[in-house]
Coordinates of C-alpha atoms in Angstrom, one line a residue:
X1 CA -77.5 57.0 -30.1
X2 CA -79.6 55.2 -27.3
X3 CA -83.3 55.0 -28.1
X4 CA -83.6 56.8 -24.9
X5 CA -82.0 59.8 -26.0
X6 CA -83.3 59.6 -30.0
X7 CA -86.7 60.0 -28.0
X8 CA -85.4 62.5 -25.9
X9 CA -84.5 64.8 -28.9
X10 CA -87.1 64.1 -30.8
X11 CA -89.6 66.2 -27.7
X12 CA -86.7 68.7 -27.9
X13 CA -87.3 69.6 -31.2
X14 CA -90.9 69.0 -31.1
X15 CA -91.0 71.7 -28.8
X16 CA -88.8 74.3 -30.2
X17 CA -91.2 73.7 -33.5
X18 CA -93.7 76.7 -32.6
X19 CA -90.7 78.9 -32.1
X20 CA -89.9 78.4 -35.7
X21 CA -91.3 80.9 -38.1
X22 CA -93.8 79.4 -40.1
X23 CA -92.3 80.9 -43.3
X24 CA -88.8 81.3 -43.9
X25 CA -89.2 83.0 -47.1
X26 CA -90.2 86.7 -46.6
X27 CA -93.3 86.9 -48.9
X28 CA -92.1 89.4 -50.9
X29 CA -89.1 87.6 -52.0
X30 CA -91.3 84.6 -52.9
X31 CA -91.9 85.2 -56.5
X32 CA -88.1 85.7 -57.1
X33 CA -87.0 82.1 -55.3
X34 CA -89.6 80.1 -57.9
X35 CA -88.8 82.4 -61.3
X36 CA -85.3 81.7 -60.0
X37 CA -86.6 77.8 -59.9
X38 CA -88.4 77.6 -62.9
X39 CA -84.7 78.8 -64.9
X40 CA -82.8 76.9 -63.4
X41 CA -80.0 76.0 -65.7
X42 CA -81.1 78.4 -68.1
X43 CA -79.2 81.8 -66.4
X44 CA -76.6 83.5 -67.7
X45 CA -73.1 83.0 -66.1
X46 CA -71.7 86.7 -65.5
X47 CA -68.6 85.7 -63.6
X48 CA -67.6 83.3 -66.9
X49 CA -68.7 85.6 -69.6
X50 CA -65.9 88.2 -67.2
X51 CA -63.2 86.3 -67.5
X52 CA -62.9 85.8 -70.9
X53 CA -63.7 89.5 -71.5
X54 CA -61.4 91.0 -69.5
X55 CA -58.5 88.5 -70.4
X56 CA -59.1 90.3 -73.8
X57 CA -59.1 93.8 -72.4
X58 CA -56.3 93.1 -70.3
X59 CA -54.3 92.3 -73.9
X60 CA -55.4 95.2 -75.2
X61 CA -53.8 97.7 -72.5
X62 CA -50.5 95.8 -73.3
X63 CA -50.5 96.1 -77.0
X64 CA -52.9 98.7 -78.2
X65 CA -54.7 96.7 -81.4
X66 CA -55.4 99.4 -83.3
X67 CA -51.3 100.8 -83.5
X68 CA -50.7 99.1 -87.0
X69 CA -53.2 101.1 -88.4
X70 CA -51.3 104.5 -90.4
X71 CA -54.3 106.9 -90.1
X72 CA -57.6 108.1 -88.8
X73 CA -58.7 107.4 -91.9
X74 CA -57.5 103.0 -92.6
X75 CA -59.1 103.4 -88.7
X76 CA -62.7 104.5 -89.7
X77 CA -63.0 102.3 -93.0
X78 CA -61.9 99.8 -90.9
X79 CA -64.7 100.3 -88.5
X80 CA -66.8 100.8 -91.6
X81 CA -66.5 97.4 -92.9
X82 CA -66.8 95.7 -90.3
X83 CA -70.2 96.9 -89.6
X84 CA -70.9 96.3 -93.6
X85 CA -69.7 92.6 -92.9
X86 CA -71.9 92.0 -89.9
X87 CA -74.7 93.3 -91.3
X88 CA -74.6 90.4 -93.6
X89 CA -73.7 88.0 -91.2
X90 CA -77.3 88.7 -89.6
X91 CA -78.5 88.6 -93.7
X92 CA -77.3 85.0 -94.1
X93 CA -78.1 83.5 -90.7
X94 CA -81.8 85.0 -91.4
X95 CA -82.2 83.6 -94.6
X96 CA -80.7 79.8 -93.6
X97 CA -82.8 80.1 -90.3
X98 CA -85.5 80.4 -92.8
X99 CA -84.7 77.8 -94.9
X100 CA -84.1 74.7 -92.6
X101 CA -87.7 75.7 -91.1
X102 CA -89.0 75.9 -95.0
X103 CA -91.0 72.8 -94.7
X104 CA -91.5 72.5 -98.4
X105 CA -87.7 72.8 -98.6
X106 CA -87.0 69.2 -99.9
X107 CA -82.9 69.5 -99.5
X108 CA -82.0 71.9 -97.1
X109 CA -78.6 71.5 -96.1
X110 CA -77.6 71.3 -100.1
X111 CA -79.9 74.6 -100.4
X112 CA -77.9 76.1 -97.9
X113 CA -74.3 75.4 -98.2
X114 CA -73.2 78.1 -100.4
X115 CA -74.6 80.6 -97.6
X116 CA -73.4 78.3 -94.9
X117 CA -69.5 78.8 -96.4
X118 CA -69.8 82.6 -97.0
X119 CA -70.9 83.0 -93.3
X120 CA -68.1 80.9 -91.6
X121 CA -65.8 83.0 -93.7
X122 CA -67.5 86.1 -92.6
X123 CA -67.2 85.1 -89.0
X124 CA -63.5 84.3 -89.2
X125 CA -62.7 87.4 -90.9
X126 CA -64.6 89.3 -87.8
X127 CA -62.8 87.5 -85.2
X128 CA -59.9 88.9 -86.2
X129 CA -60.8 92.3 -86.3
X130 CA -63.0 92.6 -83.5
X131 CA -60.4 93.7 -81.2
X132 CA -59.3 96.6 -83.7
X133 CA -62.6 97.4 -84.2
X134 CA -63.8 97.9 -80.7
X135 CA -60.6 99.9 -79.6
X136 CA -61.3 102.2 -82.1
X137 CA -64.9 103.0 -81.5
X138 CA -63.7 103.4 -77.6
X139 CA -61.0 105.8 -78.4
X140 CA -63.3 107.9 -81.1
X141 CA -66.5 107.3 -77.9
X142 CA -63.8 108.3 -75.0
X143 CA -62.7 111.7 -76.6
X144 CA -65.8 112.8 -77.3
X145 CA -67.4 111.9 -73.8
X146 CA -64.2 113.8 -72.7
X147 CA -64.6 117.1 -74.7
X148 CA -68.4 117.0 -73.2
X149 CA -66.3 117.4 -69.8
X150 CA -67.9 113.8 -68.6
X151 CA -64.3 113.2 -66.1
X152 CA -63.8 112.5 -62.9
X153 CA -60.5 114.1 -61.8
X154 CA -59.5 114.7 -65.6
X155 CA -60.0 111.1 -66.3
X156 CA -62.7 109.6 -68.0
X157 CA -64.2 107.2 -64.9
X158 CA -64.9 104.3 -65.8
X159 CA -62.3 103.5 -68.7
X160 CA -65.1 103.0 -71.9
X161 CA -64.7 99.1 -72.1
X162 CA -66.7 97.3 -74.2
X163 CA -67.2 94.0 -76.0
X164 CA -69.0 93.1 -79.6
X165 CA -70.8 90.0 -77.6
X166 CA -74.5 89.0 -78.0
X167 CA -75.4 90.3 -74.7
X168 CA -78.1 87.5 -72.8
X169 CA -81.6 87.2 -72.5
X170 CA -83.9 89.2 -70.7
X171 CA -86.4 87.7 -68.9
X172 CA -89.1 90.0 -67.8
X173 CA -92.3 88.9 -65.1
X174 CA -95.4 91.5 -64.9
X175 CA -98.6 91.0 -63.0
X176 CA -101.4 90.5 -65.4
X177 CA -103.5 93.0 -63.4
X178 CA -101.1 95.9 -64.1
X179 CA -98.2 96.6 -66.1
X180 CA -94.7 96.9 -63.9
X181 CA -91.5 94.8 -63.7
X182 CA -92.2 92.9 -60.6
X183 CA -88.8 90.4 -61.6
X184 CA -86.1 90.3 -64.1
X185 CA -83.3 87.0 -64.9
X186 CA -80.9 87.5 -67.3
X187 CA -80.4 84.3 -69.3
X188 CA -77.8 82.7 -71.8
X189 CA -77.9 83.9 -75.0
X190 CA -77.8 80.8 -77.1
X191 CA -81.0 79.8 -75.8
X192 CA -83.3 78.5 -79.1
X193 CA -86.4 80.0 -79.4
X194 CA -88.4 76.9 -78.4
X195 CA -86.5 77.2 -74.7
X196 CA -87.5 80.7 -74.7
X197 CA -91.0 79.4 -74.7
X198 CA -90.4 76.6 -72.7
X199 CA -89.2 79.0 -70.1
X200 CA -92.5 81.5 -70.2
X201 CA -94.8 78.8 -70.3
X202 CA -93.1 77.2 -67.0
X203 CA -93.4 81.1 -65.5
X204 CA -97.2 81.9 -66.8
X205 CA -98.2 78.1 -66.0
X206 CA -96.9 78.4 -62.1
X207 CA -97.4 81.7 -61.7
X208 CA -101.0 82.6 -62.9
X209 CA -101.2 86.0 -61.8
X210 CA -97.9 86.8 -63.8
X211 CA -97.1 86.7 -67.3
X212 CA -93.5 86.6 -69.4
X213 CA -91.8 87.3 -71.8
X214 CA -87.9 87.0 -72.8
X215 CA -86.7 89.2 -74.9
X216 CA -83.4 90.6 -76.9
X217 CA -81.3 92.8 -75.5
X218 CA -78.6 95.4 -77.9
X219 CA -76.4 95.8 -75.0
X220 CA -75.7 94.6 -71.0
X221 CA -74.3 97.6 -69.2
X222 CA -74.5 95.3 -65.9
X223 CA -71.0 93.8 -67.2
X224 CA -67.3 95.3 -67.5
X225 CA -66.3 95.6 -70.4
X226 CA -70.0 96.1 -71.4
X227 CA -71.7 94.5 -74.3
X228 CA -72.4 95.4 -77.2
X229 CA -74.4 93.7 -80.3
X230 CA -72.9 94.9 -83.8
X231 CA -75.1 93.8 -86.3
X232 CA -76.5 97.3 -86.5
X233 CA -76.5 100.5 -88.1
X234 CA -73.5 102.3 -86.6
X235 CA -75.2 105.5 -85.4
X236 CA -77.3 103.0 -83.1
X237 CA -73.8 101.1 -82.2
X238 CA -72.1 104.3 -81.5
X239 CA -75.3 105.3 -79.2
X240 CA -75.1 101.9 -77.4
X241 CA -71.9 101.9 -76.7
X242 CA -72.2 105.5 -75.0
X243 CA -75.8 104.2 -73.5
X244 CA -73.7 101.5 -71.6
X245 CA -71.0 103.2 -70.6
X246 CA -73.3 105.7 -68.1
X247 CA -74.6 102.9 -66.9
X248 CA -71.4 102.2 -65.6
X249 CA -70.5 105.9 -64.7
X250 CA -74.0 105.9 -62.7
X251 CA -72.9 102.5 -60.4
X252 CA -70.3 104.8 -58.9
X253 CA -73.1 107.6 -58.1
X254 CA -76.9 107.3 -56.2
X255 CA -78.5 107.2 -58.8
X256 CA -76.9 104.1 -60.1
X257 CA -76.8 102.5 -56.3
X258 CA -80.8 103.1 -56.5
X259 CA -81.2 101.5 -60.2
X260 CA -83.2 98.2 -58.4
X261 CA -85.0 100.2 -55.8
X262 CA -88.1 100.3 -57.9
X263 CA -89.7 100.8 -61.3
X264 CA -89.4 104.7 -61.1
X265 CA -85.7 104.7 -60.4
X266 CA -85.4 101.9 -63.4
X267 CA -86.9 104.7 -65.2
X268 CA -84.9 107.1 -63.9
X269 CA -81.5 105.0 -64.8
X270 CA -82.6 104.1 -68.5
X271 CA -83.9 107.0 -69.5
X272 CA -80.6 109.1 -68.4
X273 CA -78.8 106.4 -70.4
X274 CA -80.6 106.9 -73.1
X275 CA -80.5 110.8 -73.6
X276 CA -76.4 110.5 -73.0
X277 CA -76.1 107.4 -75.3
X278 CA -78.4 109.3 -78.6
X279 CA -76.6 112.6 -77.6
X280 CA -72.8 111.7 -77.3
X281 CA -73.8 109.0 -80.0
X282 CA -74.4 111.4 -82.7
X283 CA -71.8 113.4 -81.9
X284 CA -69.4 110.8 -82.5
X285 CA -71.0 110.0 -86.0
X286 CA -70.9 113.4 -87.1
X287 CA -67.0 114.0 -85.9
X288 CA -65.5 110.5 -87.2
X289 CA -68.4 109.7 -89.9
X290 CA -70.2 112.5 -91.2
X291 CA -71.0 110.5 -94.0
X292 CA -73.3 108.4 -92.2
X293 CA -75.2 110.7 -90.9
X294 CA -78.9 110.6 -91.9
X295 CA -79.7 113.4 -94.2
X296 CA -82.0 116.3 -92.4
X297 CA -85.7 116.0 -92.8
X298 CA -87.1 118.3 -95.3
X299 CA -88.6 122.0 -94.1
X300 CA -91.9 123.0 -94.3
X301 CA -91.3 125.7 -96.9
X302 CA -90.7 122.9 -99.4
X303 CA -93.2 121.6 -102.0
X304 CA -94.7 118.3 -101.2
X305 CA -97.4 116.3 -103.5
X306 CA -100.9 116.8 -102.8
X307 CA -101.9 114.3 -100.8
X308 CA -105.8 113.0 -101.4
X309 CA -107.0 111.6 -97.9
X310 CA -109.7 109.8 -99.3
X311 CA -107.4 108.5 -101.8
X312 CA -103.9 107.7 -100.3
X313 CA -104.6 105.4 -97.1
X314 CA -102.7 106.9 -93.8
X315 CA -99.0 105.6 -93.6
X316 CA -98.7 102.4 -90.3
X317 CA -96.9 104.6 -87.9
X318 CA -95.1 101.8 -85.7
X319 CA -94.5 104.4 -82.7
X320 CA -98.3 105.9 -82.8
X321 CA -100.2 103.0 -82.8
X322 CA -98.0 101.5 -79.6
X323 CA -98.7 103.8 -77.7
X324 CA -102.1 104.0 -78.8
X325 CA -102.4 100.3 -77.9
X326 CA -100.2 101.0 -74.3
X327 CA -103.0 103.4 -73.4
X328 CA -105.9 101.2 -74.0
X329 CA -104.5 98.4 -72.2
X330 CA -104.0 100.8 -68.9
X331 CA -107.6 101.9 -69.5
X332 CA -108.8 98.6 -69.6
X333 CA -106.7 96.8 -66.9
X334 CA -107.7 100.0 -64.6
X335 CA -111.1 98.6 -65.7
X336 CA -110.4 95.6 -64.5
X337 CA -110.6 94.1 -67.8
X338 CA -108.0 91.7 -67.8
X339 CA -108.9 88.9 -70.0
X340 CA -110.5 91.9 -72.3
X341 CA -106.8 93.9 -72.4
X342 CA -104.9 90.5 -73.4
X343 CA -107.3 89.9 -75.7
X344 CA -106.8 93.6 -77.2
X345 CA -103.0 93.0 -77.4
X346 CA -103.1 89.6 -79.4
X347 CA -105.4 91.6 -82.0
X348 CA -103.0 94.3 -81.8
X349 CA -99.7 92.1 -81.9
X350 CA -101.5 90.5 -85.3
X351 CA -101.7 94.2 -86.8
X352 CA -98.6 95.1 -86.2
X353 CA -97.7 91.6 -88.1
X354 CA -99.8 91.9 -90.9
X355 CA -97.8 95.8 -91.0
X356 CA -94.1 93.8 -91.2
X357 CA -93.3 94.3 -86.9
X358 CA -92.4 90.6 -86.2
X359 CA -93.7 90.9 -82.6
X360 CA -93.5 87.0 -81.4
X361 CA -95.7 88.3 -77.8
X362 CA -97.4 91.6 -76.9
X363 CA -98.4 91.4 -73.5
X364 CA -97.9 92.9 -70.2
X365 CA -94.2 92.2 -69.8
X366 CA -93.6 93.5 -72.7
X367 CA -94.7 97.0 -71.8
X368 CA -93.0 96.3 -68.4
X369 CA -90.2 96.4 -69.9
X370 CA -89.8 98.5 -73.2
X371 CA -91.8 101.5 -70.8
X372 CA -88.9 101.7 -68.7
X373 CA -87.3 103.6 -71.5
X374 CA -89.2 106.2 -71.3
X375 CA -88.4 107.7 -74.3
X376 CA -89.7 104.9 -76.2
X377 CA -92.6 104.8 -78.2
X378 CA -94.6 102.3 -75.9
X379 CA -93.8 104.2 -72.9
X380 CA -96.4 106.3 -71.7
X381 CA -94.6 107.3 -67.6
X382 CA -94.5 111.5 -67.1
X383 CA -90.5 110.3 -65.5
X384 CA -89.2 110.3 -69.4
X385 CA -90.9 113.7 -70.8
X386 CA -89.3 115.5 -67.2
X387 CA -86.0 114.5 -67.9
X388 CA -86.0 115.5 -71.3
X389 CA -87.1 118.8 -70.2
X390 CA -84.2 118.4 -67.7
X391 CA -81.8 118.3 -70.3
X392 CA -83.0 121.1 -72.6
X393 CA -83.1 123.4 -69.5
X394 CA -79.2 122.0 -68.5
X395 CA -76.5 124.2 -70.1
X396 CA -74.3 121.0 -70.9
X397 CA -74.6 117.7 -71.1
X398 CA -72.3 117.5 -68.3
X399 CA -74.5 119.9 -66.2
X400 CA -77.5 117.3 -66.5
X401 CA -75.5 114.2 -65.9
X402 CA -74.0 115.3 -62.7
X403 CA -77.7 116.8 -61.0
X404 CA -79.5 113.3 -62.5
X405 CA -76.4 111.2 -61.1
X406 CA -77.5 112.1 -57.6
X407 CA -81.0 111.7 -57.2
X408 CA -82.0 108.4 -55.1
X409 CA -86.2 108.9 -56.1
X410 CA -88.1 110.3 -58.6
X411 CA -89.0 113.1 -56.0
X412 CA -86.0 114.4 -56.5
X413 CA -86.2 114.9 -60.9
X414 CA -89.4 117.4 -59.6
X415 CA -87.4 119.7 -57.4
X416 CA -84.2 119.7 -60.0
X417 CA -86.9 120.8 -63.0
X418 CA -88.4 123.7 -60.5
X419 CA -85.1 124.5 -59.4
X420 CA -83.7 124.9 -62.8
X421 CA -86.6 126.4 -64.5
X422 CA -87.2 128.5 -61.5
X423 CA -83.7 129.7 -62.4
X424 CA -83.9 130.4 -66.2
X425 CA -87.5 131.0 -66.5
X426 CA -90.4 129.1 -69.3
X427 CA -90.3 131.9 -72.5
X428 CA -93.8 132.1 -73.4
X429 CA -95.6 129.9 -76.5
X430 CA -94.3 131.9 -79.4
X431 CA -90.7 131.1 -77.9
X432 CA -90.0 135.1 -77.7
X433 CA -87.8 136.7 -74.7
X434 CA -86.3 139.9 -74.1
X435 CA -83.4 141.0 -75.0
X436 CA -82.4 143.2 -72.4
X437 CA -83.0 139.7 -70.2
X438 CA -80.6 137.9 -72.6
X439 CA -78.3 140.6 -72.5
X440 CA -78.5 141.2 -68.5
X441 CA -77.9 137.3 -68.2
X442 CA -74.5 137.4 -70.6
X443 CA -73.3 140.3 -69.4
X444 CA -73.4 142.3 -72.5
X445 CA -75.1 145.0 -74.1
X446 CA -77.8 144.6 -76.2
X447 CA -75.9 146.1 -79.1
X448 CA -73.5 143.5 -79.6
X449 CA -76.6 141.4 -79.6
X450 CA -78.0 143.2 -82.4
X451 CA -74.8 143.3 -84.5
X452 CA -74.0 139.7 -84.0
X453 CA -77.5 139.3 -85.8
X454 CA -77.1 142.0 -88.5
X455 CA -75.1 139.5 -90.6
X456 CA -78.6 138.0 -91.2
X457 CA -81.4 138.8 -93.5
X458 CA -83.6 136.0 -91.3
X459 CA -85.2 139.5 -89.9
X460 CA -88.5 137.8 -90.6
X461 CA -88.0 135.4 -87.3
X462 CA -88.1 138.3 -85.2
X463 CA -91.4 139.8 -84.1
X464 CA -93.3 141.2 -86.6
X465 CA -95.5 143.3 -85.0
X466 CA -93.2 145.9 -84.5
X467 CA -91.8 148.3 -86.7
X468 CA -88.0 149.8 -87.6
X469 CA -85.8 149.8 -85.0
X470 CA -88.1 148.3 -82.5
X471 CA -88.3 145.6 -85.1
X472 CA -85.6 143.5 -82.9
X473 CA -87.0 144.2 -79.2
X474 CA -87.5 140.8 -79.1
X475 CA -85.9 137.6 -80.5
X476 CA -87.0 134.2 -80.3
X477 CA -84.2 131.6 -78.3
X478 CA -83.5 129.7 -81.8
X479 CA -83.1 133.1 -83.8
X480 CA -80.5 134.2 -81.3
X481 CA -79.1 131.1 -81.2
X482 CA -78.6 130.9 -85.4
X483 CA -76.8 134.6 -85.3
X484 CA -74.4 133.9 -82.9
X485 CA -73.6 130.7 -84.5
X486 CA -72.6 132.7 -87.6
X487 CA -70.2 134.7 -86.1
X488 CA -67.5 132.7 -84.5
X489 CA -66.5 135.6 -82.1
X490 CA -70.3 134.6 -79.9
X491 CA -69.9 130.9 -80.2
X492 CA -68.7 130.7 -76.5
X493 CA -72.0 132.3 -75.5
X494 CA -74.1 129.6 -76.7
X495 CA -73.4 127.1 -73.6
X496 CA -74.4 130.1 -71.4
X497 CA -77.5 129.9 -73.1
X498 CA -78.0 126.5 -72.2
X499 CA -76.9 125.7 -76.1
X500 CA -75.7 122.0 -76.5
X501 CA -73.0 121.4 -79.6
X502 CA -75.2 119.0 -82.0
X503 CA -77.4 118.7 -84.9
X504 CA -79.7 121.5 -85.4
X505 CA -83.2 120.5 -84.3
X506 CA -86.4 122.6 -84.5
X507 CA -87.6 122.7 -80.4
X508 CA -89.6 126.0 -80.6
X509 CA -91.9 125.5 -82.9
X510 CA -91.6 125.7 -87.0
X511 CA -90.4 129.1 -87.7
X512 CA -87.0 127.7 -86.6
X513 CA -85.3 127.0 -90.6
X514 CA -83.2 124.4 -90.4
X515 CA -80.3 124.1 -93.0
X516 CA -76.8 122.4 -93.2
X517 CA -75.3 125.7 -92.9
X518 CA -76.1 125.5 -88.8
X519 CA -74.8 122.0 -88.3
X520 CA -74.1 122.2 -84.9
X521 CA -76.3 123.9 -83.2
X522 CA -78.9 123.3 -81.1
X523 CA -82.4 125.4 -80.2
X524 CA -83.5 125.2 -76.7
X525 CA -86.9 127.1 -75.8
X526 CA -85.6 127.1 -71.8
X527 CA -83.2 129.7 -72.4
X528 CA -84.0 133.0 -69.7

């Protein structure tokens, strides 16, 4: 090009310089273009971790992998042992992770190749039954979800896919000044945990008014097939694997379209999940394993030792003292007390320690992102105790999924809860309603009511401030709930009562008895 016109341009473009916006970055996209910097090379790769997955499920809808097997019951001790033989996968890998970092280990690779041979035969032995396993668990998972009437057009929508896969990273950002999930990466799973530090040190170190904290995940319902992590109990396996899969029913509904629109619709998305996965979760357990289900807490009528306060010290409760700790830190960092509420947590994340809670970092990220479930113990948002009441006022699970599935804001959880309790009414705090109001609402008399209950000498739950006849004016929701249960011909009225079908729990209080003999059923307070 002649010098002439090299000049020429030069003035062109000189020119056309003020015109340029001075930042092409929008500034609230800044922070995710330098986390996205700082781990680089360190992401997880979705689209490979797809391929291989659905090659595999593909397989599976050619030649189902569980047909070999002659029973239900080959199927479920099947299922059984495999989660007996990855629980000691996890056993071995612990205890040779601890060796080789033993430093007064003087021969550690001799000290560990017994363990080292068991687990590669372990390993082997799961790879080839992984397939089987997992199409059983979505067969027992998909029948269940289907009896709760969770279908779209008849079918269950999405197909229940999932994958025993050690699901990636997560990599959570919070401001130091308040607790929220201002950015999230997903990153590879085989990262070792000195790259997990190198990566939040590179994060805190460029981005002082953020701190980080990558942490393990149980399952990835961002995926298809979703995944799945089975060295677990299988009651929490069974609840994951349900957890996941509304994730994916939710991306075809608002409420899933809105997951990333902000920490209350995060919320909103993993609390749901979480109330479907625990509640079609134990369902499945009881149906296909009833043998694994946890034995029921004892009742208050039965003798327990005296217990000496100034004698036997108070038991660590793991779930109290969180959220004892979440709440001071909010104080404080309201406070503006910054450096103070760090400080608080490192004292704290050494107590829990000392207690046997291997907690590597407690800080704001942390809460960022365990609060988001907000029906876990270190969450401390209203969003989680709303939707729970959601629920228990819903008549069925599928009721609550559908009216949660299309919200788009938390504004719209407040008007479902005053529509629905607006419709059924809050019994007062002994739990009693009337009758005649349960009857009116069924659309039967009172009397068959009262006979239904006659079977029962639990005469003592009803009010006791009445006398003969007028004895049974009124009935509190769990009483009613226990005598039709006992008679087969009322068990259709329960989900009119806004009865779900699982373990009995006690919701109104403690004159609700709980006993095997009431297995299934459920007391709700929300009832008229």
């Amino acid at each position: 090009m002649p010098f002439r016109k090299r000049i020429a341009l030069i003035l062109v473009l000189l020119l056309l310089l003020p015109l340029l916006p001075a930042d092409t970055i929008p500034a609230d996209k800044a922070l995710d273009y330098q986390v996205a910097a700082l781990v680089s090379g360190r992401g997880f790769n979705l689209a490979l971790w797809e391929v291989g997955a659905l090659t595999s499920k593909l397989k599976d809808l050619v030649v189902d992998p569980a047909a070999h097997l002659d029973d239900d019951a080959a199927a479920r001790q099947l299922v059984l042992d495999y989660v007996l033989t990855a629980r000691r996968i996890g056993e071995l890998k612990g205890t040779i992770t601890r060796v080789l970092s033993d430093p007064q280990q003087p021969n550690p690779e001799r000290a560990i190749a017994a363990w080292q041979a068991e687990l590669l035969r372990l390993l082997h032995r799961q790879a080839e039954r992984r397939d089987v396993v997992e199409a059983i668990l979505e067969s027992q998972t998909a029948t269940v979800l289907a009896e709760e009437g969770l279908t779209t057009l008849g079918l269950l929508w999405p197909p229940l896919k999932f994958h025993f896969s050690e699901p990636p990273l997560y990599l959570i950002v919070s401001p130091r000044q308040k607790i929220a999930l201002r950015k999230g990466v997903h990153l590879r799973a085989d990262l070792s945990l000195t790259e997990r530090e190198y990566t939040e040190a590179a994060v805190d170190s460029h981005l002082p008014d953020h701190v980080s904290l990558a942490e393990d995940i149980g399952g990835f319902g961002g995926a298809y097939p979703t995944m799945v992590i089975d060295n677990a109990s299988l009651s929490w396996i069974l609840s994951t694997i349900a957890h996941e899969w509304t994730h994916n029913y939710l991306a075809f509904r608002p409420l899933g379209w809105h997951y990333f629109d902000d920490s209350d619709t995060v919320t909103l998305n993993e609390t749901v999940a979480s109330i479907v996965g625990d509640e079609i979760g134990a369902c499945v357990l009881e149906r296909y394993y009833p043998q694994q289900v946890p034995a029921p807490r004892p009742s208050g009528s039965q003798v327990h030792p005296l217990r000496i306060p100034e004698l036997v010290p108070p038991r660590f409760d793991f779930n109290r003292e969180m959220r004892r700790t979440r709440l001071q830190v909010d104080r404080l960092l309201a406070e503006g007390g910054v450096a103070e509420a760090e400080a608080f947590m490192e004292a704290q994340r050494q107590r829990f320690v000392a207690h046997g809670y291997a907690l590597r970092k407690l800080n704001q990220a942390y809460f960022a992102f365990h609060g988001s479930y907000a029906t876990a113990p270190s969450a401390v948002d209203p969003i989680g105790p709303k939707v729970t009441r959601l629920r228990r006022a819903s008549p069925s699970l599928r009721v609550f999924l559908e009216t949660v599935s299309r919200f788009t804001r938390v504004e719209d959880l407040d008007r479902a809860l005053a529509e629905i309790e607006g419709r059924w009414g809050v019994p007062n705090p002994q739990g009693r309603v009337s009758l005649g109001a349960i009857a009116e609402r069924l659309g039967l008399g009172t009397g068959q009511i009262l006979r239904s209950g006659d079977n029962s000498d639990d005469t003592r739950h009803t009010n006791e401030d009445t006398q003969g006849d007028q004895r049974r004016a009124h009935f509190t929701p769990g009483y009613i709930a226990i005598s039709l249960a006992k008679d087969a011909r009322h068990n259709h009225i329960l989900p009119r009562l806004g009865f779900g079908t699982k373990e009995c729990e006690d919701s109104v209080k403690g004159w609700l008895r709980l006993g095997v003999e009431y297995p299934r059923t459920i007391a709700h307070p929300l009832v008229v």
